[in-house]
XYZ file of N, CA and C in Angstrom:
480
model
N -15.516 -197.554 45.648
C -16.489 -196.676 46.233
C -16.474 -195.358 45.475
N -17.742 -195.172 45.048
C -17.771 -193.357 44.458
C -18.300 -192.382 45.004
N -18.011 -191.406 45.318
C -18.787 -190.261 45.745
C -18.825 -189.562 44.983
N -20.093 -189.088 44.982
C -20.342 -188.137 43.930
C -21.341 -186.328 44.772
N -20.374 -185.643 44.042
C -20.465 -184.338 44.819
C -21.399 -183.870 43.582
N -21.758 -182.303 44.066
C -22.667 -181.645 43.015
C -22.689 -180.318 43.682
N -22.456 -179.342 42.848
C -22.230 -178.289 42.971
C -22.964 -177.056 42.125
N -22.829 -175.638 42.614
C -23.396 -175.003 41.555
C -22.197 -173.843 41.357
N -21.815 -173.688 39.936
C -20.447 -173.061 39.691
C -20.953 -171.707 38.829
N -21.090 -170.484 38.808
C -21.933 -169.922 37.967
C -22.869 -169.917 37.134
N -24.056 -170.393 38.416
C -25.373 -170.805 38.482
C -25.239 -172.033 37.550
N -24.594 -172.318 37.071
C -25.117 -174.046 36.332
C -24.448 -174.880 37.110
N -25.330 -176.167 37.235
C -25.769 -177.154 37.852
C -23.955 -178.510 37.301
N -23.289 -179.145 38.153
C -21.993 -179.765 37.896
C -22.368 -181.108 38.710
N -22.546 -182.229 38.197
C -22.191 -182.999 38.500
C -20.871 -184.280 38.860
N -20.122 -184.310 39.565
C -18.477 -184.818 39.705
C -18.364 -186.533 40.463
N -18.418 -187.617 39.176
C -18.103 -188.790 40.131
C -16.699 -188.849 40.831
N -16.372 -188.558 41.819
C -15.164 -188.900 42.407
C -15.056 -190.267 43.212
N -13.807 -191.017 43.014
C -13.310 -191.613 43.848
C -12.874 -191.903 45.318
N -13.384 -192.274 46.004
C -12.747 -191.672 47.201
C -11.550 -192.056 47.699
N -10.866 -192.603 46.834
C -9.389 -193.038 46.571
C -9.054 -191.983 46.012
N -9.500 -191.525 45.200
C -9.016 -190.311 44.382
C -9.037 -189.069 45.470
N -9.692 -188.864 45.831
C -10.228 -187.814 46.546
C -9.028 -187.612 47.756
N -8.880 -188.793 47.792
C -7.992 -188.545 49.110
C -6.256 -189.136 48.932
N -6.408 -189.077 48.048
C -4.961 -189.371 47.384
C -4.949 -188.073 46.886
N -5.797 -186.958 46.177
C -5.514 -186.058 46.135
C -5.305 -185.150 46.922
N -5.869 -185.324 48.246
C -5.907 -183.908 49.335
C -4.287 -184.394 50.123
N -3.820 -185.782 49.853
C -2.572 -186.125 50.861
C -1.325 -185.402 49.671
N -1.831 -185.490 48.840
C -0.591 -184.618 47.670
C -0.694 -183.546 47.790
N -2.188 -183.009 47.423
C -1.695 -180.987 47.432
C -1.005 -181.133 49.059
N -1.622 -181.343 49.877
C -1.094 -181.170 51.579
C 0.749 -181.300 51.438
N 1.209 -182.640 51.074
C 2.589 -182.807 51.201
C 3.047 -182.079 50.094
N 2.745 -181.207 48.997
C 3.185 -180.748 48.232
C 3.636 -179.432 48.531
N 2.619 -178.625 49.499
C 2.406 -177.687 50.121
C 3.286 -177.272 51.156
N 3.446 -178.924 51.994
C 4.603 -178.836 53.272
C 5.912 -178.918 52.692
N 6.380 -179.860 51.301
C 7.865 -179.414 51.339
C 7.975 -178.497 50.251
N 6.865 -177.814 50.237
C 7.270 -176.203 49.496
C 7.651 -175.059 50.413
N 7.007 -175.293 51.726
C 7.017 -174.458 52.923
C 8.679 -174.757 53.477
N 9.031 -175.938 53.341
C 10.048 -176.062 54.287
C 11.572 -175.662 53.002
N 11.388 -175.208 52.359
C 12.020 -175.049 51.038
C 13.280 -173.458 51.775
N 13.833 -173.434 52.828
C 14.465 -172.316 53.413
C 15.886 -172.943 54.108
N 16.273 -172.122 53.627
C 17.788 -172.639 54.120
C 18.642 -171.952 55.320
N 18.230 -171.123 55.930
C 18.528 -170.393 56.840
C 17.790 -170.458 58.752
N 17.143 -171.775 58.452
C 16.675 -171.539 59.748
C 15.084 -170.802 60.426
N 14.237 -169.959 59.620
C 13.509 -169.288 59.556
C 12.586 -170.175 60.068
N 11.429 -170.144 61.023
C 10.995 -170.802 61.456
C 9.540 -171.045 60.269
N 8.415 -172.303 60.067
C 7.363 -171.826 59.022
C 6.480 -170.973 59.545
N 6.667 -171.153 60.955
C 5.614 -169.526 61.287
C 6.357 -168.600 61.486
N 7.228 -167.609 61.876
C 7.866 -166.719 60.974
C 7.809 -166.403 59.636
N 8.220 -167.890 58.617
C 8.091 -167.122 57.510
C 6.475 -167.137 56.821
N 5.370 -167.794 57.509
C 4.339 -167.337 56.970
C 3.608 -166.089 57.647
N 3.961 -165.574 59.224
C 3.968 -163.881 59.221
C 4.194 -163.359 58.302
N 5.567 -163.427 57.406
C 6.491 -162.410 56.736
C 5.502 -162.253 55.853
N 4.810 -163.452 54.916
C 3.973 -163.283 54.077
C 2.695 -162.762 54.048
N 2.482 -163.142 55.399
C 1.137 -162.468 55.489
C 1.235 -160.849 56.178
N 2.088 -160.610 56.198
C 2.125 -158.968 56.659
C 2.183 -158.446 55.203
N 3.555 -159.151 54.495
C 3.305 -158.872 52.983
C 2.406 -158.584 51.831
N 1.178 -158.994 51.952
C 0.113 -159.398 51.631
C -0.928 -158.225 52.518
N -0.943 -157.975 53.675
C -1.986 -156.889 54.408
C -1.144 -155.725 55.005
N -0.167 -155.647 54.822
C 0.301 -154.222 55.509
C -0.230 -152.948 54.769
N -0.186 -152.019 55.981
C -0.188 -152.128 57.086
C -1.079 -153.030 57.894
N -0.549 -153.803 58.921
C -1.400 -154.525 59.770
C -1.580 -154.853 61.055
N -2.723 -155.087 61.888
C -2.365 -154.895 63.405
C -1.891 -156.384 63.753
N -0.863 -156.507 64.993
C -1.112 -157.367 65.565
C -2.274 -158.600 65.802
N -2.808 -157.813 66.169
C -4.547 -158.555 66.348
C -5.268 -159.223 64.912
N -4.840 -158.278 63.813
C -5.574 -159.291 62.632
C -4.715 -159.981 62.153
N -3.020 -159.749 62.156
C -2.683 -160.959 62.104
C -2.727 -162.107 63.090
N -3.208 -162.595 64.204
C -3.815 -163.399 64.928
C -4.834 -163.907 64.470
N -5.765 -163.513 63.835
C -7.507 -163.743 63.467
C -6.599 -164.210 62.087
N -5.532 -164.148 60.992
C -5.938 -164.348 59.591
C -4.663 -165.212 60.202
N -3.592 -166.126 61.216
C -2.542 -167.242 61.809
C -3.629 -168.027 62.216
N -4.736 -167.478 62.765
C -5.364 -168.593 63.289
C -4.301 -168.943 64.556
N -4.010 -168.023 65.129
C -3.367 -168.326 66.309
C -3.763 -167.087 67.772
N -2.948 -167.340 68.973
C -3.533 -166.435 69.742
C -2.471 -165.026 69.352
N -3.123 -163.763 70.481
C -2.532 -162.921 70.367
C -1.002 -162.705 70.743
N -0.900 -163.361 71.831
C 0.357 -163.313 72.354
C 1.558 -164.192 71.694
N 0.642 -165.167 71.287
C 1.801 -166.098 70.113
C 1.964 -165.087 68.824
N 1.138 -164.254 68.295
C 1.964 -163.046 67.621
C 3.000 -162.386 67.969
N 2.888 -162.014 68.582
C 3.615 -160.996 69.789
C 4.938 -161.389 69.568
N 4.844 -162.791 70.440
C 6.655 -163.579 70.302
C 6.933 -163.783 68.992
N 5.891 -163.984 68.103
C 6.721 -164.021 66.649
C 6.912 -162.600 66.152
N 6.288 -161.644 66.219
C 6.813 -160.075 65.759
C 8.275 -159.633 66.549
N 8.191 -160.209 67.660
C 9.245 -159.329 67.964
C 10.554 -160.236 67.914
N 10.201 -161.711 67.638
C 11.318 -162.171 66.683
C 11.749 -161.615 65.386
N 10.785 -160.777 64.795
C 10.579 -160.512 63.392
C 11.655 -159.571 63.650
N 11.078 -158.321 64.814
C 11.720 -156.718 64.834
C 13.268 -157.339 65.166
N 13.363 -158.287 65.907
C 15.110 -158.512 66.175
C 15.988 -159.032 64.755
N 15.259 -159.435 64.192
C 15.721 -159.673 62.871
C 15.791 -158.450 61.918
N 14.726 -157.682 62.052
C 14.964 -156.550 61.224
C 13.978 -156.758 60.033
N 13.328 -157.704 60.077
C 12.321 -157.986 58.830
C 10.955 -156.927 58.779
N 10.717 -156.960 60.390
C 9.247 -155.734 60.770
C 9.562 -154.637 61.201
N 8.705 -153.777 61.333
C 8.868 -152.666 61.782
C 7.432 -152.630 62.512
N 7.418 -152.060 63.595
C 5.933 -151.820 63.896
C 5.894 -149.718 64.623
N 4.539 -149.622 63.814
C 4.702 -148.472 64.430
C 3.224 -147.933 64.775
N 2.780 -146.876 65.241
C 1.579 -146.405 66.241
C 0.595 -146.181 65.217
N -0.939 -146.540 65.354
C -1.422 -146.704 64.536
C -2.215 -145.479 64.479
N -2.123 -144.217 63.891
C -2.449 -142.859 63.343
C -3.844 -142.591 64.040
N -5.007 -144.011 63.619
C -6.075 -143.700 64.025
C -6.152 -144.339 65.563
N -5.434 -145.386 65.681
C -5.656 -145.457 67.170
C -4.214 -145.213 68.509
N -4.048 -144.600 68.734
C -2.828 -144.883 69.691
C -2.591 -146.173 70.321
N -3.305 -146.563 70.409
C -3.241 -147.828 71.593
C -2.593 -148.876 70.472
N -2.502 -148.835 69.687
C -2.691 -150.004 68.215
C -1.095 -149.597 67.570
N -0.437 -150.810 67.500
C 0.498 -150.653 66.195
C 0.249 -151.027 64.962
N 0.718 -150.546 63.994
C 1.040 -151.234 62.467
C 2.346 -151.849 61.841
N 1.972 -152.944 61.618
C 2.838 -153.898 61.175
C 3.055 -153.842 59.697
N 5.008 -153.568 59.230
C 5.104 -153.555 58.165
C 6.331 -154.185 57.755
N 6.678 -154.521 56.703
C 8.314 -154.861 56.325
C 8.948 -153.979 56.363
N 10.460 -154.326 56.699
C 11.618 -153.137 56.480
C 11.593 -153.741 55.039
N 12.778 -153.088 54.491
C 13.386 -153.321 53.092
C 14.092 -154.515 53.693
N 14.632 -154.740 54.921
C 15.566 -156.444 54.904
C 14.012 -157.513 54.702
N 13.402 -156.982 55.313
C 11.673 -158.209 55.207
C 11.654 -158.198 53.956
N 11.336 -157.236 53.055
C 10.905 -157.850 51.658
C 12.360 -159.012 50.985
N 13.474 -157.980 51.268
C 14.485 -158.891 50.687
C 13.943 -160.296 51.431
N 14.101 -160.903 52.434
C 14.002 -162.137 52.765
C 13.015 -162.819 52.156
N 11.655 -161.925 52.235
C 10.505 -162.536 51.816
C 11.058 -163.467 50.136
N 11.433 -162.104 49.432
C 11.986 -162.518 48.177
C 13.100 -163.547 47.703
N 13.775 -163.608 48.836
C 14.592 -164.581 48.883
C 14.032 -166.555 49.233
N 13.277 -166.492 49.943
C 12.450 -167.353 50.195
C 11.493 -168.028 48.986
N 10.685 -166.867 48.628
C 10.580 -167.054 47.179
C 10.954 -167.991 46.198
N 12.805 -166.798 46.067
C 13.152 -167.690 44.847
C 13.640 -169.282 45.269
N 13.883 -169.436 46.310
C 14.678 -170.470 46.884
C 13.153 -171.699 46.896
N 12.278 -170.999 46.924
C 11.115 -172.195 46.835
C 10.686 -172.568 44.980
N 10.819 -171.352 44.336
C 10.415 -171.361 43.252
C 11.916 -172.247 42.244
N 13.114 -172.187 43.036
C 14.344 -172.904 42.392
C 13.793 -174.108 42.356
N 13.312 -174.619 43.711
C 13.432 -175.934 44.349
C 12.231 -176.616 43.434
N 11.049 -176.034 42.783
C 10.259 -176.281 42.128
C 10.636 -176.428 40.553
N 11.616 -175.593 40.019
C 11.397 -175.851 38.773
C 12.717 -176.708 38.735
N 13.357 -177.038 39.891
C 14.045 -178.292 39.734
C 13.228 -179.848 39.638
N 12.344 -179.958 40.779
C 11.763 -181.166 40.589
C 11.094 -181.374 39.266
N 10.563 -179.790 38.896
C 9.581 -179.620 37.295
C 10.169 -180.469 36.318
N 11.820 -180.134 36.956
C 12.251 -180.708 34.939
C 12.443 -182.172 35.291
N 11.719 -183.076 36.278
C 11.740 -184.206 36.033
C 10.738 -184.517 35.138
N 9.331 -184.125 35.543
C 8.404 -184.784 34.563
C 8.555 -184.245 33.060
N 8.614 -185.198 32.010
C 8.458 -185.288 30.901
C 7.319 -184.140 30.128
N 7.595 -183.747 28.753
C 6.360 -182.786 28.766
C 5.027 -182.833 28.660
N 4.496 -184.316 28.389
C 3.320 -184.255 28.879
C 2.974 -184.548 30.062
N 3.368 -184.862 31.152
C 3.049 -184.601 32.689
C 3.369 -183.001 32.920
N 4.427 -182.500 32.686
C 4.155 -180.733 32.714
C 2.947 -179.962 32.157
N 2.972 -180.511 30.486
C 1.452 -180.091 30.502
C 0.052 -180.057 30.833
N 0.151 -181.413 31.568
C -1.304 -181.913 32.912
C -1.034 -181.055 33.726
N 0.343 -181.042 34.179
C 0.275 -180.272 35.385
C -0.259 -178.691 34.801
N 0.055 -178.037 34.460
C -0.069 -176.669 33.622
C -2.210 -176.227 33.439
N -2.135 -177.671 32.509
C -3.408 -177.465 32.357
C -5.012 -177.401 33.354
N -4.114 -178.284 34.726
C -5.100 -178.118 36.297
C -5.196 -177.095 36.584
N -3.789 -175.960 36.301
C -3.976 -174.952 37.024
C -4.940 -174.407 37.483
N -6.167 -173.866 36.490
C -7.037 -173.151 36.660
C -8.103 -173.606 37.536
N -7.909 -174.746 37.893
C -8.745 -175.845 38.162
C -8.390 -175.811 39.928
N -7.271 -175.538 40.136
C -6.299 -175.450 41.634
C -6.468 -174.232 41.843
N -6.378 -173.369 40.969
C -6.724 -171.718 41.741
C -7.779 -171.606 41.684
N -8.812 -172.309 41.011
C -10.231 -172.087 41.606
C -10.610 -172.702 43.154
N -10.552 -174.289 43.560
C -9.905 -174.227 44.453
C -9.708 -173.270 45.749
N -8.562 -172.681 45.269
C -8.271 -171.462 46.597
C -8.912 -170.826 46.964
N -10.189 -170.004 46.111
C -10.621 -168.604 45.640
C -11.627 -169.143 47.126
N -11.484 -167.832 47.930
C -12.205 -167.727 48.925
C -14.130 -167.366 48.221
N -14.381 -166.675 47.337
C -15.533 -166.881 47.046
C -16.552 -167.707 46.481
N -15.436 -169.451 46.724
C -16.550 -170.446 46.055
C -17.262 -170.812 47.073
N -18.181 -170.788 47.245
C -19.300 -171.276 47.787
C -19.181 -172.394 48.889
N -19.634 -172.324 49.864
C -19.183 -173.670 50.568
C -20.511 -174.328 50.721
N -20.919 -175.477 50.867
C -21.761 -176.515 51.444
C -21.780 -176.842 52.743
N -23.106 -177.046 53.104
C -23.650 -177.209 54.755
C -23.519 -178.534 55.003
């Protein structure tokens, strides 16, 4: 079976026969590739904890409330994860200048260390499995890149 998608990528016109074997042999790999990159922590850290850490990392200062809207979770399930955060020592939250009612969410210096630690402990765990493939499967892999971070980029276009 083929499906064939079509797209418009800076304004020119792309035609793509895909497989739908392919297609979905690919979305079950990035997905599981993704999950035991996430679980890549040795300390217990929960994956929502440590994807707060990152995403405060990434928008601090930040409220409560938009990290809810960018977890895709509710408000109060923030809540219990920040102030898991503050007992750990990773956040800090403090009054938000323009609004009183509002805190801002930031790392201590122990948050970035962890963040960074997490990091390398995911990025070890990667260029361990790396040096299995041979160098031309590293260089496939290498050469998608651009192809996978396009991909991500919140400004490609979506279809109705």
């Amino acid at each position: 079976m083929t499906t064939t998608t079509s797209g418009s990528v800076d304004g020119a016109k792309h035609e793509h026969a895909i497989r739908r074997e392919d297609l979905t042999r690919l979305r079950m790999t990035l997905g599981r590739l993704g999950r035991v990159l996430r679980q890549q922590n040795d300390d217990g850290l929960s994956y929502t904890l440590i994807s707060l850490l990152f995403n405060i990392a990434r928008n601090q200062p930040v409220s409560a409330g938009e990290l809810a809207t960018s977890e895709g979770v509710t408000p109060p399930s923030v809540t219990r994860s920040l102030n898991r955060l503050i007992e750990l020592g990773f956040v800090s939250r403090t009054p938000d200048p323009a609004d009183r009612r509002a805190a801002l969410i930031e790392l201590t210096p122990s948050g970035v260390h962890e963040r960074e630690r997490v990091l390398k402990s995911r990025e070890a765990w990667l260029e361990e499995h790396l040096e299995r493939l041979d160098d031309k499967g590293l260089e496939s892999l290498l050469n998608a890149l651009p192809a996978l971070e396009r991909l991500c980029d919140p400004e490609l276009p979506h279809r109705s």
